[in-house]
Structures are given as structure tokens and as C-alpha cells.
Coordinates of C-alpha atoms in Angstrom, one line a residue:
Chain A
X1 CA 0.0 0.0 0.0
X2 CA 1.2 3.6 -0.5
X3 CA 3.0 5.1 1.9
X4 CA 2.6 7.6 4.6
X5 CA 3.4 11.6 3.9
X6 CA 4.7 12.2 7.8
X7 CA 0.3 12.7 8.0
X8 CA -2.6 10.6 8.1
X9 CA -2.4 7.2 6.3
X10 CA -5.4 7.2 4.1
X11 CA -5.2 4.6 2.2
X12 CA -5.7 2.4 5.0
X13 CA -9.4 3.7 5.3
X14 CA -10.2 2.9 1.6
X15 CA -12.1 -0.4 1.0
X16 CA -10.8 -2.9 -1.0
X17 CA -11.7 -5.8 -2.8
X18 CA -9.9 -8.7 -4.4
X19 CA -11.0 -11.2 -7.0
X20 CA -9.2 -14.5 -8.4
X21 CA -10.4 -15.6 -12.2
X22 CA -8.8 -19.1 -13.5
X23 CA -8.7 -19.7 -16.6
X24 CA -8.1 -22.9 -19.1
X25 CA -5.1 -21.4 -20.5
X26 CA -2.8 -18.3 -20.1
X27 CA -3.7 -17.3 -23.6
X28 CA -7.5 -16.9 -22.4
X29 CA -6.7 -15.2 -19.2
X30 CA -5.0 -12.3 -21.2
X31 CA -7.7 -12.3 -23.8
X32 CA -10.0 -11.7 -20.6
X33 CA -7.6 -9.1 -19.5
X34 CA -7.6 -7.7 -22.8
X35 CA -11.4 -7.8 -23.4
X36 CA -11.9 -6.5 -19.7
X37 CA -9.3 -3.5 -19.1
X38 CA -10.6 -0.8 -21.8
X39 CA -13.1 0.9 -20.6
X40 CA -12.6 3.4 -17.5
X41 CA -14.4 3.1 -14.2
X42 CA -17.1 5.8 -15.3
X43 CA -17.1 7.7 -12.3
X44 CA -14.0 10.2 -11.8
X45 CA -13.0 9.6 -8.2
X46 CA -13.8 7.2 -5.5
X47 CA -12.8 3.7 -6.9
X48 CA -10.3 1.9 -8.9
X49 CA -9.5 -0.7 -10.5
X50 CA -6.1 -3.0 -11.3
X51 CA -6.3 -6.1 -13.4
X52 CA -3.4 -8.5 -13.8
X53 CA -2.8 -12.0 -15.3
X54 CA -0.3 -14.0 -13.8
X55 CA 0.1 -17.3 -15.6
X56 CA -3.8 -18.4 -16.4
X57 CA -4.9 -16.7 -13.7
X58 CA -6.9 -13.2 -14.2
X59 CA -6.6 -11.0 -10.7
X60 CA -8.8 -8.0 -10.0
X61 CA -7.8 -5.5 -6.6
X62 CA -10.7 -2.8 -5.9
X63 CA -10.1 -0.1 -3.6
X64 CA -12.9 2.4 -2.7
X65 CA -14.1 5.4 -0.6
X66 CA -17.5 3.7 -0.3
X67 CA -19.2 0.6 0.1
X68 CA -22.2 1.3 -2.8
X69 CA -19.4 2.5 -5.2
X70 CA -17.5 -0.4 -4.7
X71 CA -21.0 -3.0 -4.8
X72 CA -21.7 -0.7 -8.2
X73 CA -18.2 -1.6 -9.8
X74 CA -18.1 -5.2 -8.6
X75 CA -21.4 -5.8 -9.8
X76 CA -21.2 -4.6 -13.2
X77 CA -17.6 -6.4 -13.2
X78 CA -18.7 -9.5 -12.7
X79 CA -21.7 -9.1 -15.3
X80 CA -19.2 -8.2 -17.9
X81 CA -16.8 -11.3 -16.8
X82 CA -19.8 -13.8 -17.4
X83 CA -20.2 -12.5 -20.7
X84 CA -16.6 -12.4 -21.8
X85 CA -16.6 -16.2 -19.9
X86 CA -19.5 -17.3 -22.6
X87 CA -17.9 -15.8 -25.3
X88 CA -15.1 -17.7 -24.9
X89 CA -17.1 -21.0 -24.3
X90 CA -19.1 -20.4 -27.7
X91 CA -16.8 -19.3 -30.0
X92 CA -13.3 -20.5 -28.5
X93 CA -10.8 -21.9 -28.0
X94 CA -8.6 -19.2 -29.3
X95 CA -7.0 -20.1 -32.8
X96 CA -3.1 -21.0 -33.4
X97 CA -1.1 -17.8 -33.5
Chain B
X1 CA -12.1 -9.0 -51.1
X2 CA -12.1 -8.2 -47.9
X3 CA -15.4 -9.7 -45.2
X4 CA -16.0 -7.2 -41.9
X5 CA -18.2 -8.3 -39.2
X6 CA -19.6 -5.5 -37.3
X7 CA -21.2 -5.1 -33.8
X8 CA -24.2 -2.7 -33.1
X9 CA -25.5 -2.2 -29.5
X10 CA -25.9 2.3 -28.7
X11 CA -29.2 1.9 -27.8
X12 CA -32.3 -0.7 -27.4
X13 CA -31.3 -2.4 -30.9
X14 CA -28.6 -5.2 -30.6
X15 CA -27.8 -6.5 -34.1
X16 CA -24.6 -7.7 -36.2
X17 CA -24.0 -7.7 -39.1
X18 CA -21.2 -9.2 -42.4
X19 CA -20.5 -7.2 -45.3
X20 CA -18.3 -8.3 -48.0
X21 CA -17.6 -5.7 -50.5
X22 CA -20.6 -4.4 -50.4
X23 CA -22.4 -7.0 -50.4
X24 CA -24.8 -7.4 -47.0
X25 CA -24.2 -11.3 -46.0
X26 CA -26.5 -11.3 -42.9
X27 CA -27.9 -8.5 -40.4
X28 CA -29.5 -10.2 -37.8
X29 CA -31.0 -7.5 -35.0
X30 CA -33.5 -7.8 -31.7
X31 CA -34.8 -4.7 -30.0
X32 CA -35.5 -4.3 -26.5
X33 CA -39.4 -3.3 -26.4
X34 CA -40.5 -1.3 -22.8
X35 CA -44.4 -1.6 -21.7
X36 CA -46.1 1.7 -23.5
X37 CA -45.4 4.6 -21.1
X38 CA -42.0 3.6 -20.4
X39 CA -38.6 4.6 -22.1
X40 CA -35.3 2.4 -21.9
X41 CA -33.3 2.2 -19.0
X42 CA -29.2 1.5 -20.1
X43 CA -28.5 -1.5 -17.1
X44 CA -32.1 -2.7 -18.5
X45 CA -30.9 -2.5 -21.8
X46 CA -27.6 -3.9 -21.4
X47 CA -29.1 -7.0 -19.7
X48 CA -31.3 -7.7 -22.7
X49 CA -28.7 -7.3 -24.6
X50 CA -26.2 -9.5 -22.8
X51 CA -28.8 -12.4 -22.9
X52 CA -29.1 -12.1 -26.6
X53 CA -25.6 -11.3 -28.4
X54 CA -24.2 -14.2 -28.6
X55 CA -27.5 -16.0 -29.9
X56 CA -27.3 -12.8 -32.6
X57 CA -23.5 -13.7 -33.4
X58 CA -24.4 -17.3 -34.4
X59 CA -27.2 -15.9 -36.5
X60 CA -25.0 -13.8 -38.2
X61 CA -22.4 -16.3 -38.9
X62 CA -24.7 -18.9 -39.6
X63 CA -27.1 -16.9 -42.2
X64 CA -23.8 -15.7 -43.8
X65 CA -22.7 -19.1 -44.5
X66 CA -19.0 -18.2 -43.0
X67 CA -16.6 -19.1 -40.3
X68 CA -14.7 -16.8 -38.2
X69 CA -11.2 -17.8 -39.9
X70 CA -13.4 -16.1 -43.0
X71 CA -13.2 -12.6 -41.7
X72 CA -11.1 -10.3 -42.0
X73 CA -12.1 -7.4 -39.4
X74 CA -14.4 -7.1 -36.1
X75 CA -15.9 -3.6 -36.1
X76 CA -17.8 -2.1 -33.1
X77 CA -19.6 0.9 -32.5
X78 CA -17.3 2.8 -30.2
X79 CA -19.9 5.5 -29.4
X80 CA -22.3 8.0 -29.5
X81 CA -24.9 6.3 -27.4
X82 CA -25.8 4.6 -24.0
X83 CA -22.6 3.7 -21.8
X84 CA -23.8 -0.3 -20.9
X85 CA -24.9 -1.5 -23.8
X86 CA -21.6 -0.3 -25.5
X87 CA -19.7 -1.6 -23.3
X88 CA -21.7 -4.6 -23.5
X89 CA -21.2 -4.8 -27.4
X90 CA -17.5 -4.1 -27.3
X91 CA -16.8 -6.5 -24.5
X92 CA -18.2 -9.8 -27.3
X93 CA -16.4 -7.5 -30.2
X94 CA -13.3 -7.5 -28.6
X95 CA -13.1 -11.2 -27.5
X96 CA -13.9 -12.8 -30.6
X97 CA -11.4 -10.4 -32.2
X98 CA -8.9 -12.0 -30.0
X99 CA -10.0 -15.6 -29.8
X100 CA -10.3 -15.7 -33.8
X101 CA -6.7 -13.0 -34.2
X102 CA -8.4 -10.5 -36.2
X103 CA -8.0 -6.8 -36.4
X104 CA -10.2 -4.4 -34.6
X105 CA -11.6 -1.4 -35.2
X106 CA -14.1 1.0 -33.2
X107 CA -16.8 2.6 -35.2
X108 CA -18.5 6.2 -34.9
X109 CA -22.2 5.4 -34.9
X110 CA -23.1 8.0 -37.1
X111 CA -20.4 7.2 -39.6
X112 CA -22.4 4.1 -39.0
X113 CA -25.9 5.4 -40.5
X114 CA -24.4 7.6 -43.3
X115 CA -22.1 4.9 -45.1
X116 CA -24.7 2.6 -45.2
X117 CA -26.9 4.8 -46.7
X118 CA -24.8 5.6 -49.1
X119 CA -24.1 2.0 -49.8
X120 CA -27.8 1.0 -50.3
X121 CA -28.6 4.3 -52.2
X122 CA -25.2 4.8 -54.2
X123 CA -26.0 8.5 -53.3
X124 CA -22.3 10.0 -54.2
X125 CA -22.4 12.8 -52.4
X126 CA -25.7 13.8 -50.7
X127 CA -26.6 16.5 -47.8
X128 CA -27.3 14.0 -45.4
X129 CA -30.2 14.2 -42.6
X130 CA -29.5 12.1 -40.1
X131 CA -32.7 11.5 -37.7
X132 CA -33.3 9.3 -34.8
X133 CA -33.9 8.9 -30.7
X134 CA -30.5 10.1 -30.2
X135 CA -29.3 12.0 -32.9
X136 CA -30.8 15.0 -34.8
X137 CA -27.8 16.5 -37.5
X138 CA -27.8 18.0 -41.0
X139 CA -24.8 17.2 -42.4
X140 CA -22.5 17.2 -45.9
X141 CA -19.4 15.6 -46.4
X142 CA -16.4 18.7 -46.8
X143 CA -12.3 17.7 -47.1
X144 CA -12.5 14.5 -44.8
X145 CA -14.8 15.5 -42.5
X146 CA -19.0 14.9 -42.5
X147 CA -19.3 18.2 -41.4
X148 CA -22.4 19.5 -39.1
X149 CA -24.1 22.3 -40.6
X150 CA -27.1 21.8 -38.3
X151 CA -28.6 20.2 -35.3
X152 CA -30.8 20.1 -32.5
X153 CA -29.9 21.9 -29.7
X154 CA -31.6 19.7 -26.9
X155 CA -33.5 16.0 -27.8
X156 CA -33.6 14.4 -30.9
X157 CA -36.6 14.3 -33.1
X158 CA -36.9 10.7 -32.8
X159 CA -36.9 11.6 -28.6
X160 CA -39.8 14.1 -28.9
X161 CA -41.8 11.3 -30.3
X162 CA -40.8 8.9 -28.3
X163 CA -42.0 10.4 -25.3
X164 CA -45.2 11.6 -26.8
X165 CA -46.0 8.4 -27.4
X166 CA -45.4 7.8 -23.6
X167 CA -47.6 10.9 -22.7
X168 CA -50.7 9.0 -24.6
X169 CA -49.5 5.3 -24.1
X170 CA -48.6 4.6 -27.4
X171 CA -47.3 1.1 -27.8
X172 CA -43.7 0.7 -27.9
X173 CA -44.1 -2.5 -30.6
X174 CA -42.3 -2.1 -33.1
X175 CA -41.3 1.4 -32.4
X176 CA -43.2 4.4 -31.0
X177 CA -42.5 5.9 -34.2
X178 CA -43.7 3.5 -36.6
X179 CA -47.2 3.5 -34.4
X180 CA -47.3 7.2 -34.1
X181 CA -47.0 7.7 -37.9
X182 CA -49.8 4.9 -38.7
X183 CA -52.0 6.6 -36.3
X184 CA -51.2 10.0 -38.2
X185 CA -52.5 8.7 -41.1
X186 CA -56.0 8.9 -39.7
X187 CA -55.5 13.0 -38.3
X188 CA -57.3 15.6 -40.1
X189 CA -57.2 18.7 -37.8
X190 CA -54.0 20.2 -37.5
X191 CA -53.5 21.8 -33.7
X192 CA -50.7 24.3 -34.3
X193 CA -47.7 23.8 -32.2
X194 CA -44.4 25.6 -31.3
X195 CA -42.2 25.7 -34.8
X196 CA -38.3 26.1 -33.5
X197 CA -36.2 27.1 -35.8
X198 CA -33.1 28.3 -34.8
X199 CA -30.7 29.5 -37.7
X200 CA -29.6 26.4 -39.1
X201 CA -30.3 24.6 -35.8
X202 CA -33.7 23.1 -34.3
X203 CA -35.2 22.5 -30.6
X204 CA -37.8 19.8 -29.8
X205 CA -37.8 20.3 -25.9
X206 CA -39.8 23.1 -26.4
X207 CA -42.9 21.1 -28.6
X208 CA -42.5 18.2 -26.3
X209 CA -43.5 20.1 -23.0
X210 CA -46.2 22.0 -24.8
X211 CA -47.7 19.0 -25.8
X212 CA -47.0 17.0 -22.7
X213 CA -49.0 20.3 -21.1
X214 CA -51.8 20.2 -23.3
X215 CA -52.6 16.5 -24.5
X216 CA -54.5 15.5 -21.9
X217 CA -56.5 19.1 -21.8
X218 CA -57.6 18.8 -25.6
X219 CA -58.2 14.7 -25.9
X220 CA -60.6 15.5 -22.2
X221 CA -62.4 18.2 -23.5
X222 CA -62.5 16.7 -27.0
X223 CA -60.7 19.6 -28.9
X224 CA -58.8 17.0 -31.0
X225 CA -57.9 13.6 -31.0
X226 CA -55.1 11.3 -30.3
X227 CA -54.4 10.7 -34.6
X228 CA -54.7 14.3 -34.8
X229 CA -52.3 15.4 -32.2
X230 CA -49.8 12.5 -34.6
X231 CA -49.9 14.1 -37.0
X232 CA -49.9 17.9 -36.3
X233 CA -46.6 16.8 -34.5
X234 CA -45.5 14.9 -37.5
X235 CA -46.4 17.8 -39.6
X236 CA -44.6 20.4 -37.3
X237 CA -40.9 18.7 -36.4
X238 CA -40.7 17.1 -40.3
X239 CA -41.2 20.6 -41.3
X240 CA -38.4 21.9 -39.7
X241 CA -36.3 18.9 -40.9
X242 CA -36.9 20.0 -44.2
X243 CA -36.5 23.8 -43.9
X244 CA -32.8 23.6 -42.2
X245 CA -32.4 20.4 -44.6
X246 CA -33.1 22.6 -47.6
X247 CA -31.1 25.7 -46.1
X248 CA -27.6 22.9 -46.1
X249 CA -28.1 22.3 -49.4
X250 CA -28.8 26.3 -50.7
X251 CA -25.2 26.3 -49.1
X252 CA -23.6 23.6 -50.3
X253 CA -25.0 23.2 -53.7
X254 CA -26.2 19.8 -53.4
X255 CA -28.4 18.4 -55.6
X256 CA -28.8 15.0 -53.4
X257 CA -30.2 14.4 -50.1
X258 CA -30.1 11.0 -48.0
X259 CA -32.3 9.8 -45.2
X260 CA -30.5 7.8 -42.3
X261 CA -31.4 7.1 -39.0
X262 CA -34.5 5.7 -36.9
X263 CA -36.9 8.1 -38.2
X264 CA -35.5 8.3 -41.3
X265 CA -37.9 5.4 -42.5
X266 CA -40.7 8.0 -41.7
X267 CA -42.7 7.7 -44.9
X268 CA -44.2 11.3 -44.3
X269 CA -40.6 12.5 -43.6
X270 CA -39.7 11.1 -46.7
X271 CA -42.4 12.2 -48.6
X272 CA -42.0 15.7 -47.4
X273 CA -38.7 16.0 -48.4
X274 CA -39.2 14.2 -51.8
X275 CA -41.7 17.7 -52.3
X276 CA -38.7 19.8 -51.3
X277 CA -36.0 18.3 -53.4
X278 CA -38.9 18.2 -56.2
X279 CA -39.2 21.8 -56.1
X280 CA -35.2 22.3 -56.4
X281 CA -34.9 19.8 -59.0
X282 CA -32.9 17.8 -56.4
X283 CA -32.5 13.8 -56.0
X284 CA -33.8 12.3 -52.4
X285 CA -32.3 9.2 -51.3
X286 CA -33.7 7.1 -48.3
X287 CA -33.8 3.4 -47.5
X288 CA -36.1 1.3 -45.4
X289 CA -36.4 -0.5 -41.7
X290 CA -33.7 -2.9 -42.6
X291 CA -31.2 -0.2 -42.8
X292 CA -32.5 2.6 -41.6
X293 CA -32.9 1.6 -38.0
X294 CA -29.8 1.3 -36.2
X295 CA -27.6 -2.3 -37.5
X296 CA -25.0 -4.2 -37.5
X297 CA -24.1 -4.5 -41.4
X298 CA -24.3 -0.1 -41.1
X299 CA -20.8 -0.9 -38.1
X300 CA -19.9 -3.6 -40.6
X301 CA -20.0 -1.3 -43.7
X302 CA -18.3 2.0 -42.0
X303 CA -15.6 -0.7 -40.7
X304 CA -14.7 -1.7 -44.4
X305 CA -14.3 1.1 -45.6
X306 CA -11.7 2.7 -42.3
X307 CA -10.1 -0.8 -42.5
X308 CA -9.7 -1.1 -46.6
X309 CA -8.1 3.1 -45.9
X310 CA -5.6 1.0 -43.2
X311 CA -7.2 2.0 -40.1
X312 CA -7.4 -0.7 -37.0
X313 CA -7.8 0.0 -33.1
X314 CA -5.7 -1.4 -30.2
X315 CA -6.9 -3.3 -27.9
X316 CA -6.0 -0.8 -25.1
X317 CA -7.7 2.1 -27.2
X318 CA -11.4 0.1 -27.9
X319 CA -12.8 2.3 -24.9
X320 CA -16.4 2.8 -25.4
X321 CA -17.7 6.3 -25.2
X322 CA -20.9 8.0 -24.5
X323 CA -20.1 11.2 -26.3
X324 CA -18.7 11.3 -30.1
X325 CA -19.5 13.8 -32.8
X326 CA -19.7 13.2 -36.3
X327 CA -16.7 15.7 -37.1
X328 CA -14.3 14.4 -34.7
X329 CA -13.7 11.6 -37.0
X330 CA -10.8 11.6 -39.9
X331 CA -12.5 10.6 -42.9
X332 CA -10.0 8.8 -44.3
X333 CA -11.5 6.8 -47.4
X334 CA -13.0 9.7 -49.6
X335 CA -11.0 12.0 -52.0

């Protein structure tokens, strides 16, 4: 986490979140990761977002300032996953490079 | 020869469509119909469309008689229009453009509308009117940009009858349009309304309260009734359309005009205009539901010709976006 300025730590008083996503293959966790990390967080302040891949696995870290922000991001998140997730399952597996 | 599948999702319309040269393969669509009195919610939309798009994609492929290795490019409309069902759109575009290594390539909307009408119609180089629930522009095509010489300066057209039709509870099946215009057809008294002409621009906000205000007063008492109060709106916005429509092309010196967009397939808006462009010795272009309405073969068609002039988008640069004018966009593949 970030570090202290000699004043008040506040990070430590965000809320955070942390999601896991396996996947078959590393090739379809950074398809995920590339279908997924786009688009912005709409709102300007208050949340964000960091997605990673690591091998086949796809890792999301949410910190907020609130708990409804956060329940709005996760939420539409996990909509968009699913989607991505049948995608795949319907018109993969990802062709030979 | 060169095959582009595009993605349409702005609004309540989800459809995909495959052009190849020209040629429209498939354009398979749904539309997300609210009870009457109710307008579209995005998160509403975006789940309807989410439970449908990948049914849509088979469709598309299927109809087309193609497999993904087939295509060459997966366009997407990258905005104007409603955030979650963009993002909902790009999110399949941008997957399959992965899982079948193809180029992508984000696609203005209203590039969209006025390629494929210029496709369908072989219009070379009309002033084009592009109507619908979220867009109201005139516009002509002037080195490399489709340049806005006109516009609303609050809702659409295609918005003021919307919610008129939610005023009187007008079914939303089909379209509100499409009802509102059939039930015009039986109006005889015209009931003057606002007429908001602003220099080359329009307002509808104005017409829309007025008759919000007074609809209910005059269908009570009797004054006039629900066909009539169609078509005196019909008559009055479709007017206006025409006068700034007319005004673009005294500019310009345009001997062509082209209908796109939603209410584009207005046969009264059409007809109108046809007695404008008469009276100038002018050519009138317009096409019908299939293309008219918003598509996916209009993404497909736009896409073709951006990615035949070399253009592709990154992965990290497909961001949707809620806001994206006509002229912001590079038009790279006219003279």
C-alpha cells in the first residue's frame, strides 16, 4: 500500500476488494484481461480498479471510498466477466497464432 | 475482397451484421421493447442485450454461410450512445477479435448510419439528414470531414416522439414511431404547435412540453384527438427537418439528399422532403427499416471502408464512449 506523507495514512481507510479468475489457458486469461481492461471506471474519483494476469490466472484489486461505489463496480464487473466467460465457451478456443 | 463483421448495440437495438464488398451477408438485429409509457433504461438494456448477443452472433455467422477464420475485421460501434450496452457490445467484439486474431476497429455510430446509406442508395455525395432517438444533425461531407451544418440543440426528433407516445401510451411495438406515424395517417385537424427554428439549428424540448401540457386538456375536452395530435406533430418537427435540410443544401450546392437514422424510415418524412427536393430539382435518397434503423451490417459497412483506408484499433484504445461527434472523426476513405 502507498506510503505515509509524515500525516494521516489514508489509504488504510479505503475499502478494497480482491478477486481470483482461473482460466483454461494463459492465452485466455490475457484475452479476458484484454477484453476487460478498456473501458474506465465511469465515475472520476472514489474507486479503482487494477487487473493482472499472472500465468492463467486473471486477478482483480478494488479499492474504494465507499461501500455502494464499490457494490456498483463489482457488480457490473462480474456481469461483464460472465459475458466475456461465454464468449469464450461459444466461440473458443482461441486459434493458433 | 475483404469480409468485416460488425457489432451494433448504442441503444435498445442489438444486431450484427457481415458485409463483403458491399455485399450485405446477414444483419440479424433484436430490439428491447419497454411496456407503453416507459422509455429504456441502459442497465435494463444492457441486460437484454447481454442475454441475446451471442444467440445474434451465431445468427450472423450462420445466415452468412461463413466461419470466423473467413473474416477479416471485427468492427464495433465505439460511441455515441448509451454507456452499458456499449460496453456490453465491445466487450463480445473484442473477444472474438482476440479468440479468432483478427484486427479491430471501433466505429462512430453516425459514420455508422451515413455509409450505409450511401451504400444502399449509391448517393455519391448527398446532404445528409440524419434523424433518430438520439441523434438529430444535417450534415455534408467537406475535405475528410461529414461536417455538421445543423442540429438540435436539446433531444432528438426521434426523442420528442418517443415520449409523446409515452404521454398517450402509445405502444412501444415495433417502435413508438412506426405507431405514431400509422396513427397520423387517420389525423385531419392540424392543432398548431411551437415551430423552433433556430438558424440552421432546431429545438424539440420546447414542442415536447407543450404538448406533454396540453394533450390531456384537448383529448378530455374533445378539442382534438389522439391521430390528430400524430400528426400535427409529425407535420410540425418534419417541417423543420426540411426547412434547415433545404437551407444545407442552398449552401452547399447539393443536388442530393439522404435519409438515415430511426426516423428516417418515416414515410411522411420522406415524402416531405421528396416535395422539397422536387421543387429544387434535387435527387432524395432514403432506404427502409432494414437499414434505416440502427444495425450491425451499417458498423460492418463503415468498418470496411476505415479498415480497406488502413485504419485498426488497439486493444487498449477500444474504450467505449458515451459522447462522439460526427466531425471528430478523420475521414479517411474519400477524396
Amino acid at each position: 500500500m502507498a506510503a505515509t506523507d509524515g500525516g494521516m495514512n489514508r489509504e488504510s481507510e479505503k475499502l478494497e476488494f480482491s478477486l481470483v479468475v482461473p482460466f483454461p489457458s494463459p492465452r485466455e486469461a490475457s484475452i479476458a484481461l484484454g477484453s476487460l481492461s478498456p473501458d474506465r471506471e465511469p465515475r472520476k474519483g472514489g474507486i479503482s480498479k487494477e487487473l493482472t494476469v499472472t500465468d492463467r490466472t486473471l486477478s482483480v484489486k478494488w479499492s474504494a471510498d465507499e461501500a455502494r461505489i464499490l457494490r456498483v463496480s463489482v457488480n457490473s464487473f462480474l456481469d461483464n466477466l460472465s459475458l466475456v466467460l461465454e464468449t469464450m465457451q461459444m466461440f473458443g478456443p482461441p486459434a493458433s497464432q | 475482397m475483404t469480409i468485416v463483421i460488425g457489432f451494433e448495440g448504442s441503444a435498445n437495438k442489438i444486431g450484427i451484421g457481415i458485409i463483403k464488398d458491399g455485399e450485405v451477408l446477414s444483419n440479424p438485429r433484436r430490439t428491447y421493447i419497454t411496456p407503453p409509457g416507459q422509455g429504456f433504461m441502459p442497465s435494463d438494456t444492457a441486460r437484454h442485450h447481454r442475454a441475446v448477443i451471442l444467440t445474434v452472433l451465431k445468427e450472423a455467422l450462420e445466415q452468412a454461410g461463413l466461419r470466423p477464420a473467413d473474416i477479416d475485421c471485427v468492427a464495433y460501434t465505439k460511441g455515441p450512445g448509451m454507456g452499458a450496452p456499449l460496453v456490453t457490445v465491445a466487450l463480445v467484439a473484442r473477444t472474438v477479435a482476440q479468440l479468432w486474431g483478427k484486427p479491430l476497429l471501433g466505429v462512430n455510430h453516425c459514420i455508422g448510419h451515413i455509409e450505409m446509406g450511401r451504400l444502399i442508395t449509391q448517393a455519391n455525395n448527398p446532404t445528409v439528414l440524419y434523424v433518430s432517438g438520439g441523434n438529430t444533425q444535417v450534415i455534408a461531407y467537406s475535405e475528410r470531414r461529414y461536417r455538421i451544418f445543423g442540429e438540435t440543440i436539446d433531444i432528438a426528433v426521434g426523442n420528442c416522439l418517443d415520449r409523446f407516445a409515452r404521454v398517450i401510451k402509445i405502444s412501444n411495438d415495433p417502435s413508438p414511431g412506426y405507431n405514431i406515424e400509422q396513427m397520423a395517417k387517420k389525423g385531419s385537424q392540424y392543432v398548431e404547435l411551437p415551430y423552433t427554428v433556430k438558424g440552421m439549428d432546431v429545438s424539440f424540448s420546447g414542442i415536447l412540453s407543450y404538448i406533454e401540457e396540453a394533450a390531456h386538456k384537448m383529448l378530455s375536452s374533445g378539442q382534438c384527438s389522439e391521430e390528430d395530435l400524430c400528426f400535427s406533430l409529425q407535420e410540425t418537427v418534419f417541417s423543420m427537418l426540411v426547412e434547415i435540410t433545404e437551407r444545407a443544401m442552398a449552401h452547399c450546392g447539393s443536388g442530393e439528399v439522404l435519409i438515415v437514422g430511426g426516423v428516417g424510415c418515416n414515410l411522411r418524412l420522406q415524402e416531405m422532403m421528396g416535395v422539397m427536393c422536387k421543387e429544387r430539382n434535387a435527387k432524395l435518397f432514403a432506404t427502409d427499416e432494414r437499414f434505416c434503423i440502427d444495425n450491425g451490417a451499417m458498423i460492418a459497412q463503415a468498418g470496411w471502408e476505415m479498415f480497406r483506408s488502413g485504419q485498426v484499433t488497439e486493444l487498449e484504445d477500444s474504450w467505449i464512449t458515451q459522447r462522439y461527434r460526427t466531425d471528430e472523426v478523420e475521414v479517411t476513405w474519400r477524396d
